Structure formats: C-alpha cells, structure tokens
Short mmCIF file of C-alpha atoms in Angstrom, two decimals:
data_model
loop_
_atom_site.label_atom_id
_atom_site.label_comp_id
_atom_site.label_asym_id
_atom_site.label_seq_id
_atom_site.Cartn_x
_atom_site.Cartn_y
_atom_site.Cartn_z
CA MET V 241 -26.54 -36.75 -42.87
CA LYS V 242 -27.40 -34.57 -45.86
CA TYR V 243 -23.80 -33.48 -46.48
CA SER V 244 -20.42 -35.07 -46.07
CA ILE V 245 -18.52 -32.17 -44.48
CA ALA V 246 -19.70 -29.01 -42.73
CA ILE V 247 -17.13 -26.21 -42.66
CA LEU V 248 -17.57 -24.20 -39.45
CA LEU V 249 -16.30 -20.67 -40.07
CA PRO V 250 -16.86 -17.80 -37.60
CA THR V 251 -15.52 -14.58 -39.08
CA ARG V 252 -15.27 -10.92 -38.18
CA GLY V 253 -14.08 -7.85 -40.07
CA ARG V 254 -12.41 -9.86 -42.82
CA THR V 255 -12.96 -9.10 -46.51
CA ASP V 256 -10.41 -10.30 -49.08
CA ALA V 257 -8.88 -12.72 -46.56
CA LEU V 258 -12.26 -14.36 -46.02
CA SER V 259 -12.87 -14.72 -49.74
CA ARG V 260 -9.41 -16.18 -50.33
CA SER V 261 -9.96 -18.65 -47.51
CA VAL V 262 -13.36 -19.83 -48.69
CA MET V 263 -12.36 -19.94 -52.35
CA SER V 264 -9.34 -22.07 -51.53
CA LEU V 265 -11.64 -24.66 -49.92
CA ILE V 266 -14.21 -24.68 -52.71
CA ASN V 267 -11.77 -24.54 -55.63
CA ARG V 268 -9.76 -27.46 -54.24
CA ALA V 269 -12.75 -29.66 -53.41
CA LEU V 270 -13.84 -32.43 -55.77
CA ASP V 271 -17.41 -32.92 -54.51
CA VAL V 272 -18.64 -29.40 -53.80
CA GLU V 273 -22.27 -30.51 -53.66
CA LYS V 274 -21.43 -32.58 -50.57
CA LEU V 275 -20.05 -29.62 -48.64
CA GLN V 276 -21.98 -27.33 -46.31
CA LEU V 277 -20.36 -23.97 -45.57
CA MET V 278 -21.50 -22.58 -42.22
CA LEU V 279 -20.54 -18.92 -41.77
CA GLY V 280 -20.99 -16.96 -38.57
CA PHE V 281 -21.03 -13.13 -38.49
CA ASP V 282 -21.38 -10.67 -35.63
CA ASP V 283 -24.50 -8.58 -36.15
CA ASP V 284 -22.42 -5.38 -35.79
CA ASP V 285 -19.80 -6.47 -38.34
CA THR V 286 -20.81 -4.08 -41.10
CA ILE V 287 -17.53 -4.53 -42.99
CA GLY V 288 -17.64 -8.32 -43.04
CA ILE V 289 -21.36 -8.61 -43.79
CA GLU V 290 -21.29 -6.11 -46.66
CA HIS V 291 -18.27 -7.81 -48.20
CA PHE V 292 -20.02 -11.17 -47.93
CA GLN V 293 -23.25 -9.92 -49.50
CA ASN V 294 -21.58 -7.95 -52.30
CA GLU V 295 -18.60 -10.13 -53.14
CA LEU V 296 -18.51 -13.62 -51.67
CA GLU V 297 -22.19 -14.60 -51.66
CA PRO V 298 -22.67 -14.06 -55.43
CA TRP V 299 -19.62 -16.25 -56.03
CA LEU V 300 -20.99 -18.99 -53.76
CA ILE V 301 -24.30 -18.92 -55.62
CA GLU V 302 -22.53 -19.09 -58.98
CA LYS V 303 -20.53 -22.10 -57.79
CA LYS V 304 -23.68 -23.72 -56.37
CA VAL V 305 -22.18 -24.01 -52.91
CA ASN V 306 -24.50 -25.05 -50.08
CA TYR V 307 -24.10 -22.38 -47.43
CA GLU V 308 -25.72 -20.73 -44.45
CA ALA V 309 -24.75 -17.35 -43.02
CA ILE V 310 -25.84 -16.93 -39.42
CA SER V 311 -25.85 -13.67 -37.47
CA PHE V 312 -24.78 -13.59 -33.81
CA GLU V 313 -24.87 -10.99 -31.11
CA ARG V 314 -21.18 -10.33 -30.66
CA MET V 315 -19.54 -12.72 -28.17
CA GLY V 316 -15.89 -11.95 -28.88
CA TYR V 317 -12.77 -14.04 -29.22
CA THR V 318 -12.93 -15.31 -25.65
CA ARG V 319 -16.17 -17.12 -26.58
CA LEU V 320 -15.04 -18.35 -29.99
CA ASN V 321 -16.09 -21.89 -29.11
CA GLU V 322 -19.70 -20.76 -28.71
CA TYR V 323 -19.81 -19.61 -32.32
CA VAL V 324 -18.38 -22.95 -33.44
CA ASN V 325 -20.79 -24.95 -31.27
CA ALA V 326 -23.79 -23.01 -32.58
CA LEU V 327 -22.74 -23.42 -36.20
CA ALA V 328 -22.17 -27.13 -35.63
CA ARG V 329 -25.66 -27.59 -34.17
CA GLU V 330 -27.21 -25.95 -37.24
CA SER V 331 -25.21 -28.13 -39.65
CA ASP V 332 -26.26 -31.37 -41.30
CA ALA V 333 -23.09 -33.26 -42.14
CA ASP V 334 -21.16 -36.39 -41.23
CA TRP V 335 -17.99 -34.44 -40.43
CA LEU V 336 -17.57 -31.10 -38.65
CA PHE V 337 -14.50 -29.17 -39.85
CA PHE V 338 -13.30 -26.16 -37.85
CA TRP V 339 -11.89 -23.50 -40.15
CA ASN V 340 -10.43 -19.99 -39.86
CA ASP V 341 -10.88 -16.90 -42.01
CA ASP V 342 -7.07 -16.57 -42.18
CA ALA V 343 -6.48 -20.13 -43.39
CA MET V 344 -5.83 -21.43 -46.88
CA MET V 345 -6.47 -24.96 -48.18
CA ASP V 346 -3.47 -26.25 -50.16
CA THR V 347 -4.50 -29.82 -51.02
CA ALA V 348 -6.63 -30.65 -54.04
CA GLY V 349 -9.28 -33.26 -53.29
CA TRP V 350 -9.11 -32.63 -49.55
CA ASP V 351 -12.79 -33.40 -49.17
CA ARG V 352 -12.42 -36.94 -50.46
CA VAL V 353 -9.55 -37.58 -48.06
CA ILE V 354 -11.86 -36.75 -45.16
CA ALA V 355 -14.81 -38.63 -46.63
CA LYS V 356 -12.75 -41.84 -46.73
CA HIS V 357 -12.89 -41.86 -42.93
CA THR V 358 -16.68 -41.59 -42.70
CA GLY V 359 -17.94 -44.07 -40.12
CA GLU V 360 -14.81 -43.75 -37.99
CA PHE V 361 -14.83 -41.96 -34.64
CA LYS V 362 -11.61 -39.95 -34.73
CA CYS V 363 -10.24 -36.46 -34.49
CA LEU V 364 -8.57 -35.86 -37.84
CA SER V 365 -5.77 -33.36 -38.27
CA VAL V 366 -4.40 -31.60 -41.34
CA HIS V 367 -0.75 -30.60 -41.70
CA THR V 368 -0.07 -26.96 -40.89
CA HIS V 369 2.62 -24.65 -39.38
CA ASN V 370 5.38 -27.00 -38.27
CA ASP V 371 2.86 -29.81 -37.72
CA HIS V 372 1.71 -28.69 -34.32
CA PRO V 373 0.79 -31.84 -32.31
CA TYR V 374 -2.75 -30.53 -31.90
CA SER V 375 -5.34 -30.59 -34.66
CA ILE V 376 -5.29 -26.83 -35.29
CA PHE V 377 -8.32 -27.19 -37.59
CA PRO V 378 -10.09 -30.15 -35.94
CA ILE V 379 -12.25 -32.50 -37.98
CA VAL V 380 -14.59 -34.64 -35.90
CA PRO V 381 -17.68 -36.79 -36.57
CA ARG V 382 -21.16 -35.48 -35.92
CA GLU V 383 -21.57 -38.10 -33.18
CA TRP V 384 -19.11 -36.14 -31.05
CA LEU V 385 -21.49 -33.20 -30.94
CA ASP V 386 -24.57 -35.38 -30.50
CA LEU V 387 -23.01 -37.21 -27.54
CA LEU V 388 -21.81 -34.20 -25.54
CA GLY V 389 -24.07 -31.43 -26.81
CA TYR V 390 -21.09 -29.31 -27.80
CA LEU V 391 -17.68 -29.67 -29.40
CA SER V 392 -15.80 -27.60 -26.85
CA PRO V 393 -17.03 -25.72 -23.77
CA HIS V 394 -13.76 -23.74 -23.69
CA GLN V 395 -12.42 -21.08 -26.04
CA ILE V 396 -9.38 -23.12 -27.08
CA SER V 397 -11.26 -25.76 -29.01
CA ASP V 398 -8.29 -27.24 -30.87
CA ALA V 399 -6.45 -28.09 -27.65
CA TRP V 400 -9.64 -29.33 -25.97
CA LEU V 401 -10.49 -31.81 -28.72
CA SER V 402 -6.90 -32.83 -29.42
CA GLN V 403 -6.13 -33.70 -25.81
CA GLN V 404 -9.22 -35.89 -25.59
CA ALA V 405 -8.28 -37.55 -28.86
CA TYR V 406 -4.78 -38.37 -27.58
CA LEU V 407 -6.18 -39.79 -24.34
CA LEU V 408 -8.50 -42.03 -26.36
CA ASP V 409 -5.85 -42.76 -29.06
CA ILE V 410 -8.16 -41.58 -31.83
CA PHE V 411 -5.97 -38.73 -33.15
CA GLU V 412 -4.96 -39.14 -36.78
CA ARG V 413 -2.98 -36.86 -39.08
CA ILE V 414 -4.25 -37.14 -42.64
CA PRO V 415 -2.61 -36.19 -45.97
CA ILE V 416 -4.12 -32.72 -46.23
CA TRP V 417 -2.01 -29.55 -46.08
CA ALA V 418 -3.26 -26.08 -45.13
CA THR V 419 -1.61 -22.74 -44.51
CA HIS V 420 -2.55 -20.87 -41.36
CA ASP V 421 -1.91 -17.38 -42.67
CA ARG V 422 -1.99 -15.87 -39.19
CA HIS V 423 -0.06 -12.66 -38.56
CA ASP V 424 2.29 -14.04 -35.92
CA LEU V 425 3.12 -17.00 -38.16
CA THR V 426 3.40 -15.43 -41.64
CA GLY V 427 3.28 -11.67 -41.14
CA ASN V 428 0.00 -11.43 -43.07
CA ASN V 429 -3.47 -10.44 -41.87
CA GLY V 430 -2.21 -8.12 -39.14
CA ASP V 431 -5.53 -6.29 -39.09
CA ASP V 432 -7.88 -5.13 -36.34
CA THR V 433 -9.45 -8.57 -36.12
CA TYR V 434 -6.08 -10.09 -35.27
CA HIS V 435 -4.98 -7.43 -32.82
CA GLN V 436 -8.31 -7.31 -30.99
CA GLY V 437 -8.50 -11.03 -30.44
CA GLY V 438 -5.28 -12.73 -31.46
CA PRO V 439 -3.27 -15.43 -29.70
CA SER V 440 -2.12 -13.08 -26.90
CA HIS V 441 -5.72 -13.01 -25.67
CA GLN V 442 -6.09 -16.75 -25.36
CA SER V 443 -6.96 -18.12 -21.94
CA GLU V 444 -3.84 -20.14 -21.34
CA GLY V 445 -0.71 -19.71 -19.26
CA ASP V 446 -2.09 -19.08 -15.76
CA PRO V 447 -3.70 -22.21 -14.25
CA SER V 448 -4.80 -20.21 -11.19
CA ASN V 449 -7.17 -18.21 -13.41
CA PRO V 450 -10.63 -19.85 -13.48
CA ARG V 451 -10.87 -19.07 -17.21
CA ASP V 452 -7.51 -20.66 -18.01
CA PHE V 453 -7.52 -23.81 -20.10
CA HIS V 454 -5.44 -25.62 -17.44
CA HIS V 455 -7.48 -24.53 -14.42
CA ILE V 456 -8.52 -27.56 -12.39
CA THR V 457 -12.25 -27.10 -13.16
CA TRP V 458 -11.63 -27.27 -16.93
CA HIS V 459 -9.18 -30.11 -16.44
CA LEU V 460 -11.75 -32.20 -14.56
CA ARG V 461 -14.41 -31.40 -17.15
CA ARG V 462 -12.16 -32.66 -19.96
CA MET V 463 -11.60 -35.87 -18.05
CA HIS V 464 -15.35 -36.26 -17.48
CA ASP V 465 -16.05 -35.74 -21.19
CA THR V 466 -13.26 -38.19 -22.06
CA ASP V 467 -15.02 -40.79 -19.87
CA ARG V 468 -18.24 -40.28 -21.82
CA LEU V 469 -16.46 -40.58 -25.18
CA ALA V 470 -14.71 -43.73 -23.99
CA GLU V 471 -18.03 -45.29 -22.96
CA TYR V 472 -19.43 -44.50 -26.40
CA LEU V 473 -16.45 -46.13 -28.10
CA LYS V 474 -16.69 -49.20 -25.88
CA GLY V 475 -20.35 -49.42 -26.86
CA ARG V 476 -19.13 -49.73 -30.45
CA GLY V 477 -16.68 -52.43 -29.44
CA ILE V 478 -13.64 -50.15 -29.64
CA PRO V 479 -11.19 -50.38 -26.69
CA THR V 480 -9.51 -47.13 -25.71
CA TRP V 481 -6.11 -45.97 -24.51
CA TRP V 482 -7.99 -44.12 -21.77
CA ASP V 483 -9.07 -47.40 -20.14
CA ASP V 484 -5.44 -48.45 -19.86
CA VAL V 485 -4.50 -45.05 -18.41
CA LYS V 486 -7.17 -45.28 -15.72
CA SER V 487 -6.23 -48.87 -14.83
CA GLY V 488 -2.59 -47.85 -14.41
CA LYS V 489 -1.37 -50.00 -17.29
CA ILE V 490 -0.26 -46.83 -19.11
CA LYS V 491 1.96 -44.72 -16.87
CA ASP V 492 2.26 -41.66 -19.11
CA PRO V 493 -1.07 -40.78 -20.77
CA TRP V 494 0.57 -38.08 -22.92
CA ILE V 495 3.34 -40.13 -24.48
CA LYS V 496 1.62 -40.20 -27.89
CA LEU V 497 1.24 -36.42 -27.84
CA GLN V 498 4.91 -36.01 -26.93
CA GLU V 499 5.99 -38.37 -29.71
CA ASN V 500 3.98 -36.22 -32.11
CA ASP V 501 5.64 -33.00 -30.93
CA PRO V 502 9.22 -33.05 -32.26
CA ASN V 503 9.41 -29.23 -32.27
CA GLY V 504 8.34 -28.83 -28.63
CA GLN V 505 5.29 -26.76 -29.46
CA CYS V 506 3.41 -28.10 -26.41
CA LYS V 507 6.16 -27.23 -23.96
CA GLN V 508 3.87 -25.04 -21.84
CA PHE V 509 1.30 -27.80 -21.62
CA GLN V 510 3.93 -30.36 -20.59
CA ILE V 511 5.18 -28.08 -17.80
CA THR V 512 1.66 -27.51 -16.53
CA ASN V 513 0.88 -31.20 -16.83
CA ARG V 514 3.82 -32.11 -14.60
CA GLN V 515 2.68 -29.54 -12.05
CA MET V 516 -0.86 -30.91 -11.98
CA GLY V 517 -0.08 -34.60 -12.24
CA ALA V 518 -0.42 -37.06 -15.09
CA VAL V 519 -4.14 -36.54 -15.79
#
C-alpha cells in the first residue's frame, strides 16, 4: 500500500481536543510521511469543520502530513462503525488504526512499533486505561477489510474485532501507550459530544434487544466472520485457536481473554457468555 498506517478518526464538535489528539500522534511519530490521517466530519458540524479549516489543517500542511477530510451526512454515535468502515475503504495503508478525538498518544516512535508487524495478520492493541482486555484502539491489517468488506458491522467495533482476535489467537498487546482522555475515565472532555453519544448510549447490556452487541443475530454473525478469517489464515498456512474450539479440543474459547482481564473489565461479557453458551 502507499502508506504504512492509516489513522481512522471520526470526529464531531471537538476543537482543541481534536488538535491535541492529532498533534500527539504526529509529534510522536518517526516516519510521518508514511502515515495517512483519515478524518471524518458530519456535514452539519460547523464548530468542528471551522476549527479544522482554521487551526488544524494549516498545521497539518506545515508538517507535510498526508491527510483526507471526508464529510458525512450525520449518522450519529450508534452508527460509529459506519464512519470507521467508510474511512478505512478510502484509505491506502498496510495497517488500519482506529483512533478517537479524545485520545492522546504517549509513546514516541509508535509508528515504527506497528510497522514492525507488517505482513502479520493480527489485531494489535496499545496499552490504555487499566489495560482493558479489548483493543480499545484496534490496529488491524488492510486484508481484514478486504476479506470481509468492513471492519465491524456493529457500533462497538473494539469489542467486535477483539473477540474475533481472541477466538483466532491473533490478539497481541504491543509496547505503545495511549491515554483515553474520556470524561468518565479522566473527568476531561465532558462536552456536548460526550453527553450526546457517550458510553451510556452504547448498544450493550440487553441481549434481548436486536441492536445489542450480544443479541443472537450479532453473535452468529461474529462467528460467521470468524470462520471466514480462519479460512484465510489456514490458506496462509497458519493454524487457528478457532479450529480447536470448533473441534472440541478447547473447552473454553474465552480463556485467553479472561487471562488478559485481571481487573474484571469484561465481567458483563462473561455473564452474558455463560447465559448464551460458550460460543
């Protein structure tokens, strides 16, 4: 691909927070020319667009950052994945890196850490807020998108990709640290953007709701997609944990996730998982 890493960044109503987030990525990268910044704005986001045009865009040009700013008809937080999928399809990079406008990159040379894994088919994870067992800012190879046609069909993309990665045993935490400066975690960025579409609005917690992440229809779709990813890996000569799960050799498909969750941050998922069965 033309670039090494595409940063997928939907944003709404953010000004200084957006600039701080983007600048932390660019200022701590070693090979800026190999990055592609993909920004997504709602077409009615006057505040965010004007800030970008007047403040952030001149800085990006000065730093010679490769970027695209794409306008969307507003889809809202419940369709966040659709912004990310669209930005990913327009990108041209080996790695697709989900990012948030309330996140800060803390590690210098983070881009070279990711680039070292080029050619591998994994879901990479940075360290952030108590090392949640999911990849909160997922980093996946372009092939993932090319194979399925999307990164996640559900709003909660980090959980969607991370669960598949655990089932395939291709989840890897890498030595990159980031701060998720989200209001409920740090007390910062408690603005309209947060309150209109923050964590309380996520589709999770009621498996009887057809939009819920754990509803049986989404569950079966994740398993179907996991099958397709496993077939791709087998085509590359890479055996998968998923094959052993399906054969019955592995009795608990989520043991690796549980081992990576010392703080019990996936407690709700584990309860739901027991209610629905192993997979």
